[in-house]
XYZ file of C-alpha atoms in Angstrom:
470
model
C 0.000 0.000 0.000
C 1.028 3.500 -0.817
C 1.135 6.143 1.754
C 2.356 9.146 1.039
C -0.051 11.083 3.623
C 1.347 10.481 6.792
C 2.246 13.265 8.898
C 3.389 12.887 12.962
C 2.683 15.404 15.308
C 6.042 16.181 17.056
C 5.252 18.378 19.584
C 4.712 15.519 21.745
C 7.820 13.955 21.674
C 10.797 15.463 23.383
C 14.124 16.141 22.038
C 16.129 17.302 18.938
C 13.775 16.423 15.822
C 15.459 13.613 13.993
C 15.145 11.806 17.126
C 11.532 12.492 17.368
C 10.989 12.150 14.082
C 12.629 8.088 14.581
C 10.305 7.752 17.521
C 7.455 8.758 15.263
C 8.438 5.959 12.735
C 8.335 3.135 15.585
C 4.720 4.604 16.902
C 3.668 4.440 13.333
C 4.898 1.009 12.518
C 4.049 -0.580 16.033
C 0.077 0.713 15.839
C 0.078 -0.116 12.190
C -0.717 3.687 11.148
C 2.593 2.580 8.940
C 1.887 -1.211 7.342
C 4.608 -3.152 6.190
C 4.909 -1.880 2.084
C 3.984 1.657 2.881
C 5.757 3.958 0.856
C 6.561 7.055 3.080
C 6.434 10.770 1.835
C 9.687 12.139 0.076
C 12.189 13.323 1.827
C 11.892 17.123 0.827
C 8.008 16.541 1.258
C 7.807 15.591 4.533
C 10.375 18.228 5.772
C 7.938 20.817 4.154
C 4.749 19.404 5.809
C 7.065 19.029 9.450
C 8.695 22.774 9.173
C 12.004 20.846 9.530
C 15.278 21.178 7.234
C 15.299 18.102 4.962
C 18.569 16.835 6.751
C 16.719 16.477 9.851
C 14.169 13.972 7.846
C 17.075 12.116 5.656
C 18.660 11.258 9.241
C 15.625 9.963 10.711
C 15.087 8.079 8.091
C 18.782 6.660 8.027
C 18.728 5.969 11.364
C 14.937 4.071 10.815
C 16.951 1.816 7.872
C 19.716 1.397 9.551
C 17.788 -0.509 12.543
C 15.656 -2.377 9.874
C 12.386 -0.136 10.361
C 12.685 1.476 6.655
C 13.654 -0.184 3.194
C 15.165 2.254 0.844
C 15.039 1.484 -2.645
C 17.119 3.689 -5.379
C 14.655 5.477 -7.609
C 11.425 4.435 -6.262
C 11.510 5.919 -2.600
C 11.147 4.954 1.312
C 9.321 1.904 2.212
C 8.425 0.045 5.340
C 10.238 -2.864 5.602
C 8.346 -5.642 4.793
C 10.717 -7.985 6.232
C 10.911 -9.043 10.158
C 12.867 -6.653 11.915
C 16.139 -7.789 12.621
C 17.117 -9.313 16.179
C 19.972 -8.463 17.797
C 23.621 -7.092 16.878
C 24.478 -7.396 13.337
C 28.352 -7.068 13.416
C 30.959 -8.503 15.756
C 32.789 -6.612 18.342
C 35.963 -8.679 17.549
C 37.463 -10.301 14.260
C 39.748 -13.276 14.641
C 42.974 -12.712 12.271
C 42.877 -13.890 8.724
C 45.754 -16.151 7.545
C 47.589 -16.531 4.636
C 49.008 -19.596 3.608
C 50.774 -18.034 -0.043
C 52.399 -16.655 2.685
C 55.258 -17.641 4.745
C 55.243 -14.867 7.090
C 51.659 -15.061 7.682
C 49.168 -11.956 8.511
C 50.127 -9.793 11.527
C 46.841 -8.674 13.447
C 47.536 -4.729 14.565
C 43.710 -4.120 15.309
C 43.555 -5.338 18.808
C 46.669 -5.575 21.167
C 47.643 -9.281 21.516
C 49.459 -10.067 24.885
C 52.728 -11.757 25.029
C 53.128 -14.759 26.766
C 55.133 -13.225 30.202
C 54.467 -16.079 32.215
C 50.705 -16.232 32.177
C 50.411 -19.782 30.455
C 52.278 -21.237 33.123
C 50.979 -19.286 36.627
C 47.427 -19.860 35.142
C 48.035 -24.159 34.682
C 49.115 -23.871 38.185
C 46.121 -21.684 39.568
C 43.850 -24.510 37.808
C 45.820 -27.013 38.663
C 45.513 -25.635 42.837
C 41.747 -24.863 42.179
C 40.749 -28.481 40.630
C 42.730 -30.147 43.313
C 40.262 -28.183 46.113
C 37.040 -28.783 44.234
C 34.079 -29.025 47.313
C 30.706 -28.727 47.140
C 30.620 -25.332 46.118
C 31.396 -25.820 42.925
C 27.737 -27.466 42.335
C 26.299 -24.564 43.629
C 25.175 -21.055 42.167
C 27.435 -18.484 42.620
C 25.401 -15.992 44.325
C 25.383 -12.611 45.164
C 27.814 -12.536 48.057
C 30.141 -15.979 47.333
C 32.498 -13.887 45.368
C 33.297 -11.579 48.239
C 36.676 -13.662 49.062
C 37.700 -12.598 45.032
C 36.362 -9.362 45.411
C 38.964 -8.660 48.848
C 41.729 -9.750 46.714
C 41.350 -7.970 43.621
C 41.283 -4.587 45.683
C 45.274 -5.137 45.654
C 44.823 -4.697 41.368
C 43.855 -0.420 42.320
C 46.775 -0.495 44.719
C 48.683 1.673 42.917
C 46.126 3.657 41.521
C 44.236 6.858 43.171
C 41.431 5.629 44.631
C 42.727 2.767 46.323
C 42.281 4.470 49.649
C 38.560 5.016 48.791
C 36.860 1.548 47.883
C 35.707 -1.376 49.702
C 35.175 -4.918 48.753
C 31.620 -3.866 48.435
C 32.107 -1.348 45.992
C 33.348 -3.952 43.555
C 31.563 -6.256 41.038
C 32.968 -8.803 39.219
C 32.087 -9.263 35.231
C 32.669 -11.022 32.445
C 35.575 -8.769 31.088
C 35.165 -5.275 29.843
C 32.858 -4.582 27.955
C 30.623 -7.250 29.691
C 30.973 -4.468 32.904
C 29.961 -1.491 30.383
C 26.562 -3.227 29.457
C 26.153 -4.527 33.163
C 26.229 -0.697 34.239
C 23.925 0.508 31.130
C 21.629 -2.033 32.234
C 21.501 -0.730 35.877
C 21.733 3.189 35.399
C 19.332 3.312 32.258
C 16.199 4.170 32.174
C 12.693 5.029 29.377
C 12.157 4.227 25.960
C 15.089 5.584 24.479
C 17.748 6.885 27.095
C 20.508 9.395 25.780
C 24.070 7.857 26.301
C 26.842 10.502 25.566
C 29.963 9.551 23.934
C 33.232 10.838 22.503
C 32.777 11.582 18.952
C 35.654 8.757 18.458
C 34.993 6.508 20.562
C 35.500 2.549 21.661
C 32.717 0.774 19.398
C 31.643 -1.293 22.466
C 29.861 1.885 23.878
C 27.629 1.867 21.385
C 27.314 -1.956 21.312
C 26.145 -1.604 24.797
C 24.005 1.245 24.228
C 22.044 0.211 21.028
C 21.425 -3.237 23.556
C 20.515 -1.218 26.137
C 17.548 0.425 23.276
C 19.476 3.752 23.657
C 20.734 6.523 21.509
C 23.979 7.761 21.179
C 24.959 11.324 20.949
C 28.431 12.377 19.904
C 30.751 14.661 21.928
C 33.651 16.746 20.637
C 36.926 15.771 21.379
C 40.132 18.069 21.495
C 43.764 17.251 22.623
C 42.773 16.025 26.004
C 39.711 14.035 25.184
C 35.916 15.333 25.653
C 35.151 18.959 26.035
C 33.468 19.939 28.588
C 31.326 23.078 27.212
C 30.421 20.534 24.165
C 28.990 17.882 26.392
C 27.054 20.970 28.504
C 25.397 21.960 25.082
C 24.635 18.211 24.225
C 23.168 17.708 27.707
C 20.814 21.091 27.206
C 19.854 20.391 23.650
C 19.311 16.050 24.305
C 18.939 15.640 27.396
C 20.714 12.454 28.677
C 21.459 9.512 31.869
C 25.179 8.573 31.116
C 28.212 9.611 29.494
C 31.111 7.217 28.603
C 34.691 9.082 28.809
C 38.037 7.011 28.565
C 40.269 9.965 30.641
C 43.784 8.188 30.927
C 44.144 6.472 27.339
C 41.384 7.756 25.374
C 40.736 5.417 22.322
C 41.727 5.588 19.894
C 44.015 8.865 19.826
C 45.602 8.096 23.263
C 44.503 11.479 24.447
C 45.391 11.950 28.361
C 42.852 14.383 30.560
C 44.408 16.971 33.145
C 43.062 17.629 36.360
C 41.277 20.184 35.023
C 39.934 19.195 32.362
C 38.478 15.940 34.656
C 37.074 18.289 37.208
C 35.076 20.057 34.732
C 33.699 17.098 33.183
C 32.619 15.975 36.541
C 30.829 19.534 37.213
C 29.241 18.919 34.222
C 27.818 15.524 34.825
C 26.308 16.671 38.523
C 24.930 19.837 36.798
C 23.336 17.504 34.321
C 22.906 14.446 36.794
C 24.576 12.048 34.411
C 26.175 8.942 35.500
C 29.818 8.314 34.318
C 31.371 5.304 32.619
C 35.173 5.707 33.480
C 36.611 3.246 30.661
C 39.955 2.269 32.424
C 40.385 -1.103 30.137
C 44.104 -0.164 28.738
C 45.006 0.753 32.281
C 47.303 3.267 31.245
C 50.729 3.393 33.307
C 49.820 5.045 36.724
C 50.166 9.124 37.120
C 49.299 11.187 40.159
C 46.202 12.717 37.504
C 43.159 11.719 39.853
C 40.827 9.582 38.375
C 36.449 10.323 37.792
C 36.190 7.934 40.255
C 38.063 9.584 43.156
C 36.622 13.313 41.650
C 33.085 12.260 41.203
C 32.471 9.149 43.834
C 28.871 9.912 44.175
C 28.294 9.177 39.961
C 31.452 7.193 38.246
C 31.196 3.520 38.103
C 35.107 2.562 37.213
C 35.202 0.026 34.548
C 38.676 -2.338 33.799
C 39.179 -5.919 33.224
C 42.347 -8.441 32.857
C 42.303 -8.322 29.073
C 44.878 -5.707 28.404
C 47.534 -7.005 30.727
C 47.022 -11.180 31.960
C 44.550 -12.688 29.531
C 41.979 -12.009 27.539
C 40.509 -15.393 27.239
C 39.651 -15.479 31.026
C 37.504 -12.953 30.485
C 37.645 -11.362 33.826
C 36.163 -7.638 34.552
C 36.340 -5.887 37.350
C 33.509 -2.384 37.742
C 33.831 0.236 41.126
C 30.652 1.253 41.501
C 30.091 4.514 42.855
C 29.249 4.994 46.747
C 26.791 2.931 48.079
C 25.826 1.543 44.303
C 28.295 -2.285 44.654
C 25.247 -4.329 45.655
C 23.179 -2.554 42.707
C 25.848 -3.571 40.549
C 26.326 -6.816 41.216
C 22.152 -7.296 41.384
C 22.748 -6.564 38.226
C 24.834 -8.973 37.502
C 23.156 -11.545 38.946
C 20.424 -11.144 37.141
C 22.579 -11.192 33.988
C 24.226 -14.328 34.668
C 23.921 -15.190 39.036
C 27.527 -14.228 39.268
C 31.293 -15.546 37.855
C 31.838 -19.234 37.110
C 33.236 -20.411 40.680
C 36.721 -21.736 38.801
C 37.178 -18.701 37.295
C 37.003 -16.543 41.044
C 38.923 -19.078 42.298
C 41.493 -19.084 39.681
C 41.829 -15.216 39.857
C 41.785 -14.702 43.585
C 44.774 -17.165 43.833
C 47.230 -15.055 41.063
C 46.504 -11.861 43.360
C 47.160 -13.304 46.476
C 50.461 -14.765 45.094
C 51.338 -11.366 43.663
C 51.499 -13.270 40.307
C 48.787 -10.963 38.868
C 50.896 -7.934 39.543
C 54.062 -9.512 38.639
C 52.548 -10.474 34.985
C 50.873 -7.290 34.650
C 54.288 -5.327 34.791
C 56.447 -7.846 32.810
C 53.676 -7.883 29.992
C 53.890 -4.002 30.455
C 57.810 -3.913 29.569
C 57.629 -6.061 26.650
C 55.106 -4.001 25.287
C 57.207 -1.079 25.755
C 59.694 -2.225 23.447
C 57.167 -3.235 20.707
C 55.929 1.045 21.655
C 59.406 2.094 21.015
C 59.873 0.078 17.548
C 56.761 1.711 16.110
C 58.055 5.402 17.629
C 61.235 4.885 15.874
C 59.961 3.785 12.699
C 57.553 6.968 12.491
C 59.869 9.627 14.017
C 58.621 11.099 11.342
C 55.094 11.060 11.024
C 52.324 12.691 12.635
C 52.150 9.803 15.607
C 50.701 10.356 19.267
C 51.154 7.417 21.619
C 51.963 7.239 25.574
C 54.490 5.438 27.640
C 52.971 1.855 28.521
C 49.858 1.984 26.002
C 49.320 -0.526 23.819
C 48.161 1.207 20.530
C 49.145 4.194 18.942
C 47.425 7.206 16.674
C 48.891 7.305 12.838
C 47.424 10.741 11.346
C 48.334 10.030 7.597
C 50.188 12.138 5.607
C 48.927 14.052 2.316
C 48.273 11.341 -0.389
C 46.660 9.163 1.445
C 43.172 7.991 2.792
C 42.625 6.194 5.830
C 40.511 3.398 3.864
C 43.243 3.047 0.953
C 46.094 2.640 3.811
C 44.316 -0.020 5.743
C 43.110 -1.844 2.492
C 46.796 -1.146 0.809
C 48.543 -2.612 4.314
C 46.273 -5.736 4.155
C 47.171 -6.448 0.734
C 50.885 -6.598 2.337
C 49.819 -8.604 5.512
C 49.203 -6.151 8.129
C 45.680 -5.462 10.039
C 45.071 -2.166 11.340
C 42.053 0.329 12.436
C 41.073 2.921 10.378
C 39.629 5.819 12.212
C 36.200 5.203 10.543
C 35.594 2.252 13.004
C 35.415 4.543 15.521
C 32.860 7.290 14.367
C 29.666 7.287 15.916
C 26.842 7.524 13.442
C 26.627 10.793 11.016
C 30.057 11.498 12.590
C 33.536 12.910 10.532
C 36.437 10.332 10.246
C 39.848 12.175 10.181
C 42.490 10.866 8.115
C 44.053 8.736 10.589
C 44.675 4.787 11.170
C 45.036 3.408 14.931
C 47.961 0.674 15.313
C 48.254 -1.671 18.170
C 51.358 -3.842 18.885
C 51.394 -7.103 18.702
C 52.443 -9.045 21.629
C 51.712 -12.456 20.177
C 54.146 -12.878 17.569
C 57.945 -12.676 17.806
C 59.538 -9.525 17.423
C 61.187 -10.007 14.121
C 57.649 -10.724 12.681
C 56.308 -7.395 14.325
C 59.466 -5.372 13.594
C 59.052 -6.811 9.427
C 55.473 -5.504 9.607
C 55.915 -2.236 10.827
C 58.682 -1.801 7.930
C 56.323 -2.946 5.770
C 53.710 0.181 6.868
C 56.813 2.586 7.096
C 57.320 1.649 3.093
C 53.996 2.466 2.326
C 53.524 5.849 4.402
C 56.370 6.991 1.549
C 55.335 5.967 -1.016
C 51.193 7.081 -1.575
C 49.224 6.163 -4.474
C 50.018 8.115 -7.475
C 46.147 8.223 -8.836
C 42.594 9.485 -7.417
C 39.932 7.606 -7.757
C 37.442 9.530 -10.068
């Protein structure tokens, strides 16, 4: 059926226009004022019968394809889909490398830092080993909501070092399934309504809006500058939107490695009580440790803390770790129990006994110095390019010089065997890429291998394609 009629009253609906213009399109479709094969008005028509700019429809209606709501077909119009709305997330958060086998050397992964083997392979068959030989009736049981408290006292020693070790209890801690497992555990808890505003960084980690889009939320974009969100930007985005949360990585913003100041923390934080937004500290890379005081310690009342084991013992254990703020731990880890009743007993057990070793730590800072040396390879091969990177962080920021696009690198430095980023991955929607690849080191393979595949992007950063595409 053709429709080309329809007209939603928007004064009802709160917020910046696209966005009510989106939530018009799911009214419509869910009361069936919009049947499945209804061709909606033009673009430029229905900005004219709305009083709206016809950028403000052609998002809405991007965003409405985008989550399977609209068909667009070239030359014919806007449609509603006809086809069942699509369940769930449609791309991964993590590729496993590609292989080669025309090729000796193999493909080096540079999109995600790989660990190197420091000694974890070895302290974790012996922390298995210890655990399986103590197996009890516990380990038939649920995990519950307070069995994890013996894990919980020992990872405290993992923020020993950091700024608000002094400030957090036991209780303040719960225990998740890695990462980005603790970002959706504390979307789940804080948000709240239809379609909650989440804040982000306008290049940002992709799991943040993984998390959100779960969570039925939208994302807004925040400016960034040369020490990560601006302040006055997310102040106008909070008076314009609205909002419940913003996400902000402070000490090793990704993917630019951008470091906050004091400052610059204590004016976010001023911000987010103005606003009364909660705060997603994104700690994951756990940058090496400054006397900079973290959103946590600044803002205890709103910041849950979120880091994990990933970056520095294992990924494949799959361990998080979240501080909630004051008083919020057993909200937290409600949460999680409602999620999934708690960690797997072997895997508490397993991590509790490499922090009361000291293991843990000890891995943590070998793993930390072999990266180090990977860090300074990659300096030294770009002395001359436009590069930011910190001391102890395992990726750095490759701005690319004139004659070449971000796209063309990364596709050009597959062709020779080497996975990167490019800076698109990291846009939120309707957002501006700049010309710039992120580059992790690789811990996994030997350091001849990495050394031949950084030579291999150093040879084509001087040499750029000759011809445009037209």
């Amino acid at each position: 059926m053709t429709d080309t009629s329809w007209k939603p009253d928007l004064s009802q609906i709160s917020g910046p226009k696209y966005l009510s213009l989106v939530r018009a399109l799911r009214d419509g479709v869910r009361r069936g004022d919009l049947s499945p094969g209804s061709r909606l008005p033009t673009v430029r028509d229905l900005a004219w019968k709305l009083g709206v700019t016809p950028g403000t429809v052609a998002r809405a209606y991007q965003i409405a394809t985008q989550e399977g709501l609209l068909e667009a077909a070239v030359g014919r119009g806007t449609f509603v889909s006809t086809q069942s709305r699509r369940l769930g997330p449609t791309e991964p958060l993590y590729r496993q490398p590609m292989t080669d086998p025309e090729d000796d050397d193999g493909v080096v992964d540079l999109r995600s830092p790989q660990l190197p083997d420091v000694g974890q392979v070895a302290a974790l068959k012996t922390a298995m080993a210890e655990a399986t030989a103590e197996l009890g009736q516990q380990y038939l049981e649920y995990p519950g909501l307070r069995r994890d408290l013996f894990c919980r006292e020992a990872v405290i020693e993992w923020f020993r070092d950091c700024a608000i070790y002094q400030q957090i209890t036991a209780d303040d801690l719960v225990l998740t399934l890695g990462g980005q497992n603790g970002i959706n555990i504390v979307m789940q808890c804080c948000l709240r309504g239809d379609r909650p505003v989440v804040f982000c960084e306008e290049l940002a980690y992709p799991g943040f809006r993984h998390a959100a889009r779960l969570n039925r939320a939208e994302v807004v974009a925040v400016a960034l500058d040369g020490e990560g969100m601006v302040p006055a930007a997310l102040d106008a985005a909070c008076r314009r939107y609205g909002g419940q949360m913003v996400c902000v990585t402070p000490d090793a913003q990704n993917p630019t490695t951008a470091r906050m100041s004091t400052e610059r923390r204590r004016a976010i934080v001023d911000v987010a009580r103005r606003h009364d937004l909660q705060i997603i500290e994104d700690d994951c890379y756990t940058a090496p440790v400054t006397n900079v005081e973290s959103l946590r310690k600044l803002g205890p009342e709103r910041t849950w803390h979120v880091t994990s084991l990933s970056k520095t013992i294992s990924a494949g254990m799959r361990f998080g770790i979240v501080v909630a703020p004051e008083g919020m731990g057993e909200a937290g880890r409600l949460t999680a129990q409602h999620s999934y009743f708690g960690l797997p007993r072997p895997v508490t057990d397993i991590v509790t006994r490499l922090f009361r070793s000291g293991e843990a730590m000890r891995l943590r800072h070998a793993a930390q110095a072999e990266m180090a040396r990977r860090l300074q390879m990659v300096v030294q091969a770009f002395g001359n390019q436009d590069l930011s990177w910190q001391e102890g962080l395992s990726f750095v920021w490759l701005r690319l010089p004139t004659g070449w696009r971000a796209s063309t690198f990364a596709r050009m430095a597959e062709s020779e065997g080497v996975l990167l980023r490019s800076a698109d991955e990291y846009v939120l929607q309707d957002g501006h890429a700049p010309n710039a690849v992120r580059i992790a080191l690789a811990g996994g393979v030997t350091e001849e291998r990495f050394q031949r595949a950084i030579g291999r992007l150093t040879r084509l950063l001087n040499n750029p394609p000759g011809d445009l595409p037209v």
